Amino acid sequence: MRLKRSKLHLNKSAIAFLENEIVKELLHKYNAYISGGLAIEMSRFKHADVAEYLGWGDVDVYFRCQDDFEAACKKMLRYSDFSCDSPTGLCKNFNIPLTFWPKFETRKRTVKFQLIGLTNSLEKTFKQFDFTNCRIAYDKDGFIYDSDALQLNKDNCIKVNHSLSPFLISRVAKYIKYKSFEKITPDSKQHITEWLIKARNGIWDDPCLNINWFNGSCLMQNPIQEMFEYRDVISDADLLLLLGKIKLRKHVRSSRHYNRLILGPEVDIALQELKRRKNERI
């Protein structure tokens, strides 16, 4: 990982966001830095549209020490009209009314800030990120980023660094289906296969992350199925790992009563996809 620091060009929408008093207080008083999706958006320079991003995305704020994190959380309570812990309990979420950004027009009436409780140096935080693409941050001194991240984002290509998170496949699906990314790097493939093996066995690096992807919940399995159409993500060999793991029964029309839907036979989704790919090659 080669980090660079630069005062890269910011467009008007990014400047308008960063000049807000709440944001300046987080970056200067609490020595925080912004990373994640917003930092990626700001690094697009003249193409960045921060107001559009905040209509659906949030602001991920990281801290270098625990005292700054706790003090910032207390201060954010003064500004927010709603706050809660994240599902993992590692983050604090704050909804800040859009009135603090009078020049912004977004689809929401609030801007969601997520203050990350895993305090560390920026370099160590970057090493923990599952995507190299996310190794971009903005602090009081400007941008700091992995030299590979900007090019990967320009090429709309995801580089996966590890398989530690139970939600890796959800994030890959999110970036490809909803963030205009098109593919993963060849060396990312091993981490996807490692993740599928962990998901199949329900065994994660952190035993506290007790996530069962195959408990019959369609919602949990959807990101895996969404990636079936991307063979560079889910290969034929990967589908073999999933045989018998995702079974669904779809509604079909009754042959006796046309206007009535009944449950059809159980379908092994991975086997069905293998057959589809085989027929496609013929």
XYZ file of N, CA and C in Angstrom:
846
model
N 0.849 -1.187 0.000
C 0.000 0.000 0.000
C 0.891 1.246 0.000
N 0.727 2.061 -1.040
C 1.510 3.291 -1.175
C 0.569 4.476 -0.998
N 0.740 5.198 0.108
C -0.156 6.310 0.392
C 0.424 7.620 -0.124
N -0.466 8.450 -0.655
C -0.092 9.779 -1.124
C -0.971 10.814 -0.435
N -0.397 11.963 -0.183
C -1.184 13.078 0.346
C -1.182 14.186 -0.690
N -2.371 14.764 -0.892
C -2.486 15.781 -1.935
C -3.696 16.662 -1.667
N -3.591 17.905 -2.022
C -4.748 18.811 -1.991
C -5.390 18.788 -3.376
N -5.972 17.642 -3.711
C -6.585 17.475 -5.021
C -7.756 18.437 -5.187
N -8.040 18.745 -6.425
C -9.084 19.723 -6.724
C -10.445 19.253 -6.199
N -11.169 20.170 -5.564
C -12.535 19.905 -5.123
C -13.487 20.790 -5.920
N -14.629 20.241 -6.316
C -15.588 21.076 -7.035
C -16.494 21.802 -6.037
N -17.434 22.581 -6.551
C -18.244 23.451 -5.699
C -19.102 22.673 -4.708
N -19.653 21.533 -5.132
C -20.533 20.774 -4.230
C -19.752 20.209 -3.047
N -18.521 19.738 -3.306
C -17.687 19.211 -2.223
C -17.267 20.328 -1.273
N -16.892 21.474 -1.826
C -16.478 22.609 -0.993
C -17.628 23.082 -0.115
N -18.836 23.133 -0.689
C -20.010 23.578 0.076
C -20.274 22.656 1.261
N -20.040 21.366 1.068
C -20.233 20.417 2.161
C -19.158 20.589 3.231
N -17.911 20.686 2.816
C -16.793 20.733 3.760
C -16.736 22.045 4.542
N -17.316 23.104 4.003
C -17.304 24.388 4.700
C -18.358 24.478 5.792
N -19.190 23.455 5.911
C -20.190 23.417 6.975
C -19.509 23.360 8.339
N -20.062 24.057 9.327
C -19.442 24.142 10.655
C -19.337 22.784 11.340
N -20.341 21.920 11.160
C -20.306 20.598 11.791
C -19.150 19.788 11.231
N -19.001 19.801 9.911
C -17.933 19.036 9.269
C -16.574 19.578 9.680
N -16.414 20.891 9.668
C -15.131 21.493 10.057
C -14.785 21.154 11.504
N -15.785 21.120 12.367
C -15.535 20.785 13.769
C -15.047 19.351 13.905
N -15.654 18.432 13.176
C -15.232 17.026 13.227
C -13.785 16.869 12.748
N -13.452 17.542 11.644
C -12.124 17.371 11.062
C -11.034 18.086 11.849
N -11.328 19.266 12.380
C -10.299 20.069 13.036
C -10.251 19.843 14.548
N -11.389 19.921 15.213
C -11.385 19.794 16.660
C -11.160 18.354 17.115
N -11.737 17.400 16.377
C -11.653 15.996 16.797
C -10.701 15.172 15.933
N -9.947 15.846 15.047
C -8.906 15.193 14.251
C -9.448 13.987 13.485
N -10.682 14.100 13.022
C -11.326 12.999 12.314
C -11.016 13.065 10.822
N -11.398 12.025 10.108
C -11.274 12.038 8.652
C -12.469 11.314 8.043
N -12.870 11.773 6.868
C -13.986 11.196 6.129
C -13.441 10.159 5.160
N -14.044 8.973 5.153
C -13.644 7.945 4.202
C -14.907 7.261 3.682
N -14.739 6.153 2.966
C -15.911 5.462 2.437
C -16.446 6.111 1.169
N -17.751 5.924 0.941
C -18.377 6.351 -0.309
C -18.277 7.834 -0.592
N -18.422 8.670 0.443
C -18.357 10.116 0.218
C -16.968 10.547 -0.216
N -15.935 9.980 0.397
C -14.558 10.325 0.006
C -14.294 9.910 -1.440
N -14.829 8.747 -1.830
C -14.690 8.315 -3.224
C -15.380 9.310 -4.148
N -16.589 9.737 -3.768
C -17.336 10.689 -4.596
C -16.577 12.010 -4.713
N -16.053 12.516 -3.605
C -15.318 13.786 -3.652
C -14.068 13.670 -4.512
N -13.456 12.486 -4.559
C -12.222 12.314 -5.332
C -12.478 12.260 -6.832
N -13.744 12.280 -7.229
C -14.057 12.331 -8.670
C -13.904 13.753 -9.218
N -13.556 14.688 -8.336
C -13.242 16.065 -8.704
C -14.396 16.743 -9.448
N -14.176 17.151 -10.688
C -15.209 17.933 -11.384
C -16.485 17.132 -11.626
N -16.400 15.815 -11.565
C -17.588 14.986 -11.787
C -18.332 14.689 -10.481
N -17.784 15.111 -9.361
C -18.404 14.798 -8.066
C -19.711 15.559 -7.896
N -20.675 14.891 -7.294
C -21.950 15.532 -6.964
C -22.305 15.119 -5.545
N -21.789 15.878 -4.578
C -21.953 15.527 -3.176
C -23.419 15.600 -2.755
N -24.133 16.610 -3.241
C -25.546 16.742 -2.889
C -26.341 15.525 -3.356
N -26.066 15.065 -4.568
C -26.739 13.868 -5.094
C -26.371 12.644 -4.253
N -25.084 12.524 -3.915
C -24.643 11.382 -3.100
C -25.354 11.358 -1.750
N -25.465 12.515 -1.098
C -26.080 12.570 0.227
C -27.576 12.296 0.186
N -28.159 12.286 -1.020
C -29.559 11.922 -1.148
C -29.821 10.464 -0.867
N -28.769 9.637 -0.931
C -28.941 8.205 -0.639
C -27.798 7.640 0.213
N -26.635 8.299 0.190
C -25.488 7.780 0.938
C -25.314 8.476 2.275
N -24.361 8.000 3.068
C -24.089 8.624 4.364
C -22.637 9.079 4.435
N -22.299 9.724 5.549
C -20.963 10.274 5.756
C -20.256 9.410 6.796
N -19.251 8.662 6.364
C -18.496 7.804 7.276
C -17.327 8.598 7.857
N -17.334 8.749 9.182
C -16.314 9.557 9.856
C -15.499 8.656 10.784
N -14.192 8.694 10.629
C -13.279 7.857 11.412
C -12.446 8.738 12.345
N -11.963 8.101 13.425
C -11.206 8.839 14.443
C -9.903 8.119 14.751
N -8.919 8.899 15.180
C -7.604 8.345 15.470
C -7.466 7.916 16.928
N -8.375 8.379 17.804
C -8.324 7.940 19.202
C -9.736 7.893 19.785
N -9.909 7.074 20.821
C -11.220 6.830 21.413
C -11.805 8.079 22.075
N -10.955 8.871 22.710
C -11.443 10.082 23.386
C -12.096 11.043 22.394
N -11.473 11.202 21.219
C -12.054 12.083 20.195
C -13.386 11.527 19.702
N -13.452 10.230 19.523
C -14.706 9.598 19.076
C -15.833 9.852 20.074
N -15.558 9.617 21.346
C -16.599 9.775 22.367
C -17.022 11.235 22.512
N -16.067 12.148 22.457
C -16.393 13.577 22.567
C -17.208 14.039 21.362
N -16.859 13.556 20.171
C -17.594 13.939 18.969
C -19.025 13.407 19.008
N -19.219 12.201 19.514
C -20.568 11.635 19.626
C -21.450 12.493 20.533
N -20.885 12.948 21.627
C -21.658 13.807 22.543
C -22.044 15.112 21.866
N -21.106 15.672 21.096
C -21.376 16.946 20.425
C -22.419 16.778 19.322
N -22.382 15.658 18.617
C -23.323 15.433 17.519
C -24.762 15.327 18.010
N -24.943 14.932 19.256
C -26.293 14.856 19.820
C -26.974 16.225 19.824
N -26.186 17.287 19.896
C -26.759 18.640 19.897
C -27.337 19.014 18.533
N -26.787 18.421 17.489
C -27.207 18.790 16.133
C -28.270 17.845 15.559
N -28.281 16.608 16.000
C -29.099 15.594 15.335
C -30.536 15.595 15.839
N -31.446 15.190 14.947
C -32.833 15.012 15.361
C -33.149 13.541 15.593
N -32.155 12.665 15.319
C -32.312 11.233 15.587
C -30.925 10.624 15.670
N -30.727 9.705 16.613
C -29.450 8.998 16.728
C -29.705 7.576 17.195
N -28.796 6.668 16.812
C -28.922 5.274 17.233
C -27.578 4.581 17.022
N -27.438 3.423 17.657
C -26.265 2.586 17.430
C -26.469 1.786 16.146
N -25.374 1.434 15.493
C -25.458 0.548 14.335
C -25.794 -0.864 14.812
N -26.251 -1.760 13.914
C -26.575 -3.139 14.319
C -25.426 -3.866 15.000
N -24.178 -3.539 14.600
C -23.021 -4.193 15.212
C -22.624 -3.563 16.538
N -23.153 -2.364 16.817
C -22.792 -1.653 18.040
C -21.455 -0.949 17.968
N -20.825 -0.980 16.791
C -19.494 -0.394 16.647
C -19.539 1.057 16.173
N -20.706 1.506 15.733
C -20.834 2.853 15.172
C -22.018 3.582 15.791
N -21.967 4.897 15.710
C -23.072 5.743 16.144
C -23.605 6.488 14.922
N -24.916 6.412 14.724
C -25.550 7.070 13.582
C -26.290 8.321 14.040
N -26.112 9.401 13.274
C -26.771 10.669 13.594
C -27.399 11.241 12.334
N -28.669 11.599 12.411
C -29.338 12.276 11.306
C -29.331 13.781 11.576
N -28.653 14.529 10.722
C -28.525 15.973 10.887
C -29.477 16.664 9.904
N -30.370 17.528 10.378
C -31.319 18.203 9.478
C -30.617 18.936 8.342
N -31.239 18.913 7.183
C -30.663 19.533 5.997
C -30.571 21.054 6.128
N -31.225 21.608 7.128
C -31.160 23.061 7.349
C -29.738 23.535 7.613
N -28.863 22.619 8.028
C -27.465 22.991 8.230
C -26.741 23.170 6.891
N -27.358 22.707 5.789
C -26.808 22.874 4.442
C -27.875 23.568 3.577
N -28.129 24.833 3.810
C -29.246 25.521 3.146
C -29.161 25.542 1.620
N -27.950 25.407 1.066
C -27.796 25.448 -0.390
C -27.953 24.074 -1.034
N -28.087 23.022 -0.219
C -28.183 21.678 -0.752
C -29.634 21.286 -0.992
N -29.858 20.578 -2.069
C -31.159 19.981 -2.323
C -30.946 18.486 -2.548
N -31.454 17.672 -1.635
C -31.326 16.229 -1.762
C -32.701 15.600 -1.626
N -32.731 14.286 -1.848
C -34.002 13.553 -1.744
C -34.402 13.327 -0.290
N -33.516 13.601 0.626
C -33.821 13.409 2.042
C -33.798 14.741 2.762
N -34.432 14.781 3.923
C -34.450 16.002 4.726
C -33.320 16.026 5.741
N -32.561 14.953 5.794
C -31.451 14.878 6.747
C -30.205 14.345 6.054
N -29.058 14.583 6.667
C -27.791 14.001 6.239
C -27.365 13.026 7.319
N -27.134 11.793 6.925
C -26.777 10.765 7.906
C -25.262 10.707 8.088
N -24.829 10.909 9.335
C -23.429 10.754 9.702
C -23.273 9.441 10.470
N -22.288 8.658 10.082
C -21.970 7.437 10.819
C -20.573 7.596 11.403
N -20.500 7.729 12.730
C -19.219 7.873 13.411
C -18.721 6.486 13.788
N -17.549 6.125 13.279
C -17.008 4.778 13.422
C -16.224 4.670 14.720
N -16.584 3.690 15.540
C -15.968 3.540 16.856
C -14.674 2.749 16.870
N -14.263 2.214 15.726
C -13.010 1.463 15.659
C -11.870 2.448 15.410
N -11.344 3.030 16.486
C -10.332 4.077 16.354
C -8.955 3.477 16.088
N -8.220 4.133 15.177
C -6.897 3.654 14.817
C -6.216 4.709 13.955
N -4.949 4.491 13.655
C -4.286 5.376 12.706
C -4.915 5.177 11.336
N -4.812 6.179 10.489
C -5.407 6.080 9.166
C -4.802 4.915 8.386
N -3.509 4.720 8.499
C -2.847 3.643 7.769
C -3.384 2.277 8.183
N -3.566 2.056 9.481
C -4.079 0.773 9.951
C -5.541 0.587 9.555
N -6.301 1.676 9.565
C -7.689 1.591 9.131
C -7.767 1.198 7.666
N -6.933 1.801 6.836
C -6.908 1.459 5.413
C -6.606 -0.027 5.206
N -5.691 -0.565 5.980
C -5.328 -1.978 5.822
C -6.495 -2.906 6.153
N -7.417 -2.435 6.996
C -8.571 -3.250 7.366
C -9.686 -3.207 6.320
N -9.657 -2.228 5.414
C -10.717 -2.098 4.419
C -10.741 -3.309 3.491
N -11.943 -3.786 3.177
C -12.048 -4.952 2.299
C -11.778 -4.604 0.836
N -12.004 -3.327 0.442
C -11.733 -2.905 -0.936
C -10.601 -1.875 -0.952
N -9.657 -2.042 -1.856
C -8.648 -1.005 -2.068
C -9.315 0.293 -2.516
N -10.411 0.177 -3.247
C -11.142 1.345 -3.759
C -11.509 2.339 -2.661
N -11.706 1.838 -1.437
C -12.156 2.690 -0.329
C -11.009 3.361 0.409
N -9.783 3.098 -0.010
C -8.628 3.678 0.682
C -8.384 5.112 0.239
N -9.407 5.910 0.422
C -9.360 7.342 0.139
C -9.960 8.050 1.343
N -9.301 9.059 1.838
C -9.815 9.791 3.001
C -9.571 11.283 2.814
N -10.352 12.059 3.549
C -10.179 13.514 3.547
C -10.160 13.983 4.984
N -9.082 14.671 5.382
C -8.992 15.231 6.727
C -8.693 16.730 6.627
N -8.315 17.336 7.733
C -8.106 18.796 7.757
C -6.979 19.245 6.845
N -6.111 18.312 6.431
C -4.983 18.659 5.566
C -5.203 18.289 4.099
N -6.370 17.753 3.780
C -6.658 17.397 2.393
C -6.820 15.903 2.198
N -6.627 15.443 0.969
C -6.800 14.029 0.634
C -5.561 13.223 1.025
N -5.791 11.986 1.438
C -4.732 10.994 1.546
C -5.313 9.695 1.002
N -4.563 9.017 0.143
C -5.158 7.886 -0.559
C -4.097 6.874 -0.993
N -4.558 5.652 -1.191
C -3.735 4.608 -1.786
C -3.584 4.959 -3.268
N -2.373 4.912 -3.768
C -2.137 5.331 -5.155
C -2.897 4.473 -6.160
N -3.274 3.242 -5.775
C -4.030 2.378 -6.688
C -5.525 2.699 -6.705
N -6.020 3.325 -5.643
C -7.462 3.501 -5.484
C -8.073 4.381 -6.566
N -7.434 5.497 -6.872
C -7.996 6.422 -7.863
C -8.136 5.767 -9.228
N -7.114 4.997 -9.641
C -7.174 4.350 -10.956
C -8.234 3.257 -10.985
N -8.342 2.484 -9.893
C -9.369 1.446 -9.822
C -10.765 2.046 -9.958
N -10.992 3.155 -9.274
C -12.308 3.795 -9.342
C -12.562 4.399 -10.716
N -11.519 4.908 -11.327
C -11.654 5.446 -12.686
C -12.000 4.325 -13.661
N -11.445 3.130 -13.425
C -11.693 1.982 -14.301
C -12.959 1.214 -13.913
N -13.649 1.669 -12.860
C -14.857 0.982 -12.365
C -14.585 -0.484 -12.055
N -13.454 -0.720 -11.401
C -13.018 -2.083 -11.089
C -12.778 -2.214 -9.591
N -13.284 -3.292 -8.985
C -13.159 -3.520 -7.545
C -11.950 -4.404 -7.265
N -11.139 -4.007 -6.286
C -10.055 -4.864 -5.810
C -10.366 -5.272 -4.378
N -10.612 -6.566 -4.166
C -10.940 -7.108 -2.840
C -9.647 -7.483 -2.137
N -9.542 -7.125 -0.858
C -8.295 -7.360 -0.111
C -8.350 -8.561 0.818
N -9.530 -8.936 1.282
C -9.641 -10.067 2.213
C -11.091 -10.537 2.291
N -11.298 -11.630 3.005
C -12.642 -12.220 3.127
C -13.108 -12.224 4.583
N -12.654 -11.263 5.377
C -12.943 -11.264 6.811
C -14.402 -10.928 7.130
N -15.020 -10.058 6.333
C -16.366 -9.591 6.655
C -17.437 -10.547 6.161
N -18.410 -10.906 7.020
C -19.533 -11.733 6.566
C -20.390 -11.041 5.516
N -20.219 -9.725 5.365
C -21.051 -8.968 4.433
C -20.310 -8.635 3.133
N -19.190 -9.321 2.873
C -18.392 -9.019 1.682
C -19.217 -9.121 0.410
N -19.965 -10.209 0.236
C -20.703 -10.408 -1.016
C -21.774 -9.334 -1.188
N -22.341 -8.856 -0.075
C -23.327 -7.777 -0.155
C -22.680 -6.495 -0.675
N -21.458 -6.248 -0.235
C -20.759 -5.030 -0.663
C -20.345 -5.123 -2.129
N -19.909 -6.296 -2.560
C -19.572 -6.478 -3.974
C -20.817 -6.253 -4.831
N -21.944 -6.830 -4.404
C -23.202 -6.661 -5.137
C -23.621 -5.197 -5.171
N -23.473 -4.516 -4.057
C -23.843 -3.094 -3.971
C -23.029 -2.250 -4.946
N -21.721 -2.481 -5.003
C -20.862 -1.679 -5.864
C -21.120 -1.974 -7.344
N -21.403 -3.243 -7.673
C -21.621 -3.597 -9.073
C -23.032 -3.230 -9.537
N -24.028 -3.500 -8.713
C -25.413 -3.277 -9.133
C -25.846 -1.821 -9.016
N -25.280 -1.092 -8.036
C -25.804 0.240 -7.746
C -24.779 1.369 -7.793
N -23.498 1.030 -7.943
C -22.484 2.083 -7.947
C -21.656 2.115 -9.229
N -22.161 1.480 -10.268
C -21.572 1.565 -11.615
C -20.227 0.866 -11.758
N -19.836 0.047 -10.792
C -18.622 -0.741 -10.978
C -18.962 -1.949 -11.851
N -17.985 -2.412 -12.627
C -18.283 -3.396 -13.661
C -17.658 -4.763 -13.433
N -16.594 -4.824 -12.641
C -15.860 -6.084 -12.536
C -14.984 -6.072 -11.294
N -14.343 -7.218 -11.021
C -13.352 -7.310 -9.958
C -12.006 -7.656 -10.580
N -10.934 -7.354 -9.883
C -9.602 -7.691 -10.389
C -9.394 -9.203 -10.304
N -8.532 -9.768 -11.158
C -8.300 -11.225 -11.121
C -7.864 -11.741 -9.751
N -7.024 -10.965 -9.034
C -6.542 -11.433 -7.736
C -7.596 -11.298 -6.640
N -8.730 -10.661 -6.949
C -9.828 -10.580 -5.977
C -10.594 -11.895 -5.891
N -10.487 -12.699 -6.940
C -11.330 -13.895 -7.052
C -11.096 -14.873 -5.898
N -9.845 -15.004 -5.461
C -9.557 -15.953 -4.387
C -10.296 -15.582 -3.104
N -10.468 -14.282 -2.857
C -11.146 -13.839 -1.641
C -12.649 -14.123 -1.714
N -13.226 -14.055 -2.911
C -14.642 -14.394 -3.077
C -14.850 -15.875 -2.784
N -13.965 -16.729 -3.311
C -14.077 -18.173 -3.063
C -13.889 -18.486 -1.582
N -12.907 -17.836 -0.948
C -12.706 -18.019 0.498
C -13.960 -17.620 1.265
N -14.583 -16.516 0.849
C -15.801 -16.049 1.527
C -16.918 -17.065 1.385
N -17.085 -17.632 0.189
C -18.152 -18.615 -0.037
C -17.955 -19.865 0.824
N -16.697 -20.275 1.004
C -16.404 -21.438 1.862
C -16.788 -21.127 3.311
N -16.452 -19.920 3.769
C -16.816 -19.518 5.133
C -18.334 -19.440 5.286
N -19.000 -18.856 4.283
C -20.460 -18.724 4.349
C -21.130 -20.097 4.334
N -20.599 -21.013 3.530
C -21.168 -22.362 3.440
C -21.104 -23.071 4.784
N -19.990 -22.871 5.495
C -19.791 -23.553 6.776
C -20.238 -22.737 7.975
N -20.569 -21.466 7.738
C -20.996 -20.606 8.846
C -19.892 -20.323 9.840
N -18.651 -20.339 9.391
C -17.496 -20.117 10.276
C -16.762 -18.866 9.806
N -16.662 -17.870 10.697
C -16.020 -16.606 10.346
C -14.779 -16.393 11.206
N -13.910 -15.520 10.751
C -12.660 -15.247 11.464
C -12.931 -14.732 12.871
N -13.957 -13.910 13.004
C -14.375 -13.415 14.312
C -15.613 -14.192 14.747
N -15.496 -15.050 15.788
C -16.636 -15.875 16.214
C -17.845 -15.058 16.672
N -17.635 -13.781 16.972
C -18.762 -12.934 17.384
C -19.687 -12.619 16.209
N -19.153 -12.771 14.986
C -19.947 -12.472 13.794
C -20.736 -13.716 13.390
N -21.763 -13.991 14.130
C -22.539 -15.214 13.929
C -23.601 -14.978 12.860
N -23.189 -15.010 11.599
C -24.083 -14.747 10.480
C -24.321 -16.041 9.723
N -25.581 -16.438 9.604
C -25.941 -17.632 8.840
C -26.591 -17.198 7.534
N -25.856 -17.361 6.437
C -26.374 -16.916 5.147
C -27.413 -17.882 4.579
N -27.472 -19.083 5.099
C -28.340 -20.089 4.495
C -29.365 -20.602 5.500
N -30.075 -19.645 6.098
C -31.114 -19.991 7.073
C -32.509 -19.903 6.464
N -32.566 -19.863 5.125
C -33.860 -19.797 4.459
C -34.337 -18.388 4.186
N -33.550 -17.395 4.549
C -33.955 -16.012 4.347
C -33.583 -15.565 2.933
N -34.579 -15.282 2.115
C -34.318 -14.824 0.744
C -33.549 -13.512 0.750
N -33.869 -12.657 1.724
C -33.204 -11.364 1.808
C -31.702 -11.545 1.962
N -31.296 -12.495 2.802
C -29.871 -12.717 3.023
C -29.198 -13.312 1.784
N -29.932 -14.142 1.038
C -29.329 -14.845 -0.089
C -29.334 -14.038 -1.376
N -30.129 -13.002 -1.438
C -30.275 -12.238 -2.679
C -28.951 -11.737 -3.247
N -28.039 -11.151 -2.422
C -26.785 -10.661 -2.999
C -25.981 -11.756 -3.693
N -26.026 -12.984 -3.169
C -25.306 -14.088 -3.807
C -25.919 -14.379 -5.170
N -27.242 -14.475 -5.216
C -27.915 -14.760 -6.483
C -27.708 -13.643 -7.499
N -27.679 -12.397 -7.019
C -27.474 -11.270 -7.930
C -26.124 -11.356 -8.638
N -25.147 -12.004 -8.005
C -23.814 -12.095 -8.576
C -23.649 -13.287 -9.511
N -24.667 -14.142 -9.632
C -24.566 -15.297 -10.520
C -24.311 -14.881 -11.965
N -24.835 -13.731 -12.375
C -24.670 -13.310 -13.767
C -23.264 -12.796 -14.061
N -22.445 -12.638 -13.017
C -21.070 -12.149 -13.190
C -20.113 -13.307 -12.928
N -19.683 -13.947 -14.001
C -18.863 -15.155 -13.845
C -17.478 -14.875 -13.286
N -17.017 -13.636 -13.420
C -15.727 -13.321 -12.815
C -15.844 -13.224 -11.299
N -17.084 -13.076 -10.799
C -17.324 -13.031 -9.351
C -17.667 -14.419 -8.829
N -18.683 -15.055 -9.418
C -19.098 -16.411 -9.018
C -18.819 -17.347 -10.185
N -17.758 -18.142 -10.069
C -17.370 -19.060 -11.142
C -18.179 -20.353 -11.060
N -18.013 -21.218 -12.044
C -18.680 -22.529 -12.015
C -18.237 -23.320 -10.783
N -16.951 -23.241 -10.457
C -16.436 -23.963 -9.283
C -17.071 -23.428 -8.003
N -17.312 -22.125 -7.964
C -17.975 -21.532 -6.796
C -19.401 -22.047 -6.656
N -20.079 -22.213 -7.785
C -21.460 -22.715 -7.745
C -21.526 -24.108 -7.131
N -20.474 -24.911 -7.332
C -20.448 -26.248 -6.726
C -20.461 -26.165 -5.201
N -19.833 -25.113 -4.654
C -19.833 -24.914 -3.205
C -21.241 -24.613 -2.682
N -22.084 -24.077 -3.564
C -23.410 -23.624 -3.145
C -24.511 -24.651 -3.411
N -24.157 -25.793 -3.997
C -25.176 -26.807 -4.282
C -25.886 -27.231 -2.997
N -27.205 -27.198 -3.026
C -27.998 -27.605 -1.877
C -28.148 -26.540 -0.810
N -27.536 -25.370 -1.028
C -27.563 -24.318 0.000
C -28.655 -23.283 -0.213
N -29.005 -23.014 -1.462
C -30.043 -22.018 -1.741
C -31.187 -22.707 -2.478
N -32.232 -23.007 -1.743
C -33.399 -23.664 -2.341
C -34.625 -22.776 -2.172
N -35.303 -22.558 -3.276
C -36.473 -21.690 -3.258
C -37.661 -22.388 -3.910
N -38.835 -21.990 -3.464
C -40.075 -22.447 -4.095
C -40.801 -21.219 -4.627
N -40.940 -21.151 -5.921
C -41.572 -19.994 -6.535
C -43.075 -20.220 -6.711
N -43.823 -19.126 -6.716
C -45.250 -19.209 -6.973
C -45.501 -19.417 -8.469
N -46.371 -20.342 -8.765
C -46.776 -20.610 -10.153
C -48.301 -20.595 -10.218
N -48.830 -20.415 -11.410
C -50.286 -20.408 -11.566
C -50.833 -21.824 -11.531
N -51.919 -21.982 -10.822
C -52.564 -23.284 -10.725
C -53.137 -23.686 -12.087
N -52.973 -24.963 -12.451
C -53.529 -25.453 -13.714
C -55.054 -25.562 -13.660
N -55.582 -25.661 -12.454
C -57.039 -25.780 -12.294
C -57.711 -24.418 -12.141
N -57.001 -23.506 -11.448
C -57.567 -22.181 -11.206
C -56.536 -21.153 -11.675
N -56.756 -20.591 -12.860
C -55.768 -19.729 -13.500
C -55.428 -18.503 -12.661
N -56.412 -17.991 -11.927
C -56.175 -16.770 -11.152
C -55.630 -17.056 -9.755
N -55.243 -18.295 -9.511
C -54.723 -18.656 -8.190
C -53.250 -19.036 -8.305
N -52.438 -18.514 -7.381
C -51.018 -18.856 -7.329
C -50.776 -19.905 -6.261
N -49.992 -20.910 -6.603
C -49.626 -21.940 -5.642
C -48.108 -22.067 -5.621
N -47.584 -22.670 -4.555
C -46.141 -22.881 -4.473
C -45.717 -24.014 -5.389
N -44.725 -23.739 -6.230
C -44.214 -24.764 -7.127
C -43.191 -25.649 -6.444
N -42.556 -26.541 -7.180
C -41.554 -27.443 -6.598
C -40.316 -26.682 -6.137
N -39.604 -27.241 -5.170
C -38.382 -26.621 -4.660
C -37.294 -26.652 -5.727
N -36.588 -25.530 -5.863
C -35.551 -25.410 -6.889
C -34.216 -25.112 -6.226
N -33.173 -25.885 -6.610
C -31.806 -25.607 -6.162
C -31.251 -24.535 -7.098
N -31.093 -23.319 -6.570
C -30.730 -22.182 -7.407
C -29.341 -22.334 -8.024
N -28.387 -22.865 -7.267
C -27.027 -23.032 -7.789
C -27.006 -24.061 -8.913
N -27.733 -25.181 -8.732
C -27.810 -26.211 -9.778
C -28.492 -25.651 -11.020
N -29.535 -24.871 -10.806
C -30.245 -24.250 -11.925
C -29.322 -23.338 -12.723
N -28.480 -22.573 -12.018
C -27.546 -21.675 -12.691
C -26.478 -22.458 -13.444
N -25.988 -23.552 -12.870
C -25.008 -24.388 -13.570
C -25.580 -24.915 -14.877
N -26.832 -25.368 -14.841
C -27.484 -25.879 -16.058
C -27.658 -24.764 -17.084
N -28.016 -23.579 -16.604
C -28.197 -22.454 -17.524
C -26.892 -22.107 -18.226
N -25.789 -22.109 -17.475
C -24.500 -21.784 -18.057
C -24.076 -22.865 -19.063
N -24.366 -24.129 -18.730
C -24.007 -25.227 -19.643
C -24.771 -25.085 -20.958
N -26.060 -24.789 -20.879
C -26.865 -24.636 -22.096
C -26.410 -23.422 -22.916
N -25.914 -22.419 -22.221
C -25.453 -21.199 -22.885
C -24.224 -21.468 -23.735
N -23.414 -22.454 -23.304
C -22.187 -22.780 -24.027
C -22.460 -23.636 -25.261
N -23.578 -24.350 -25.223
C -23.894 -25.267 -26.341
C -24.281 -24.477 -27.600
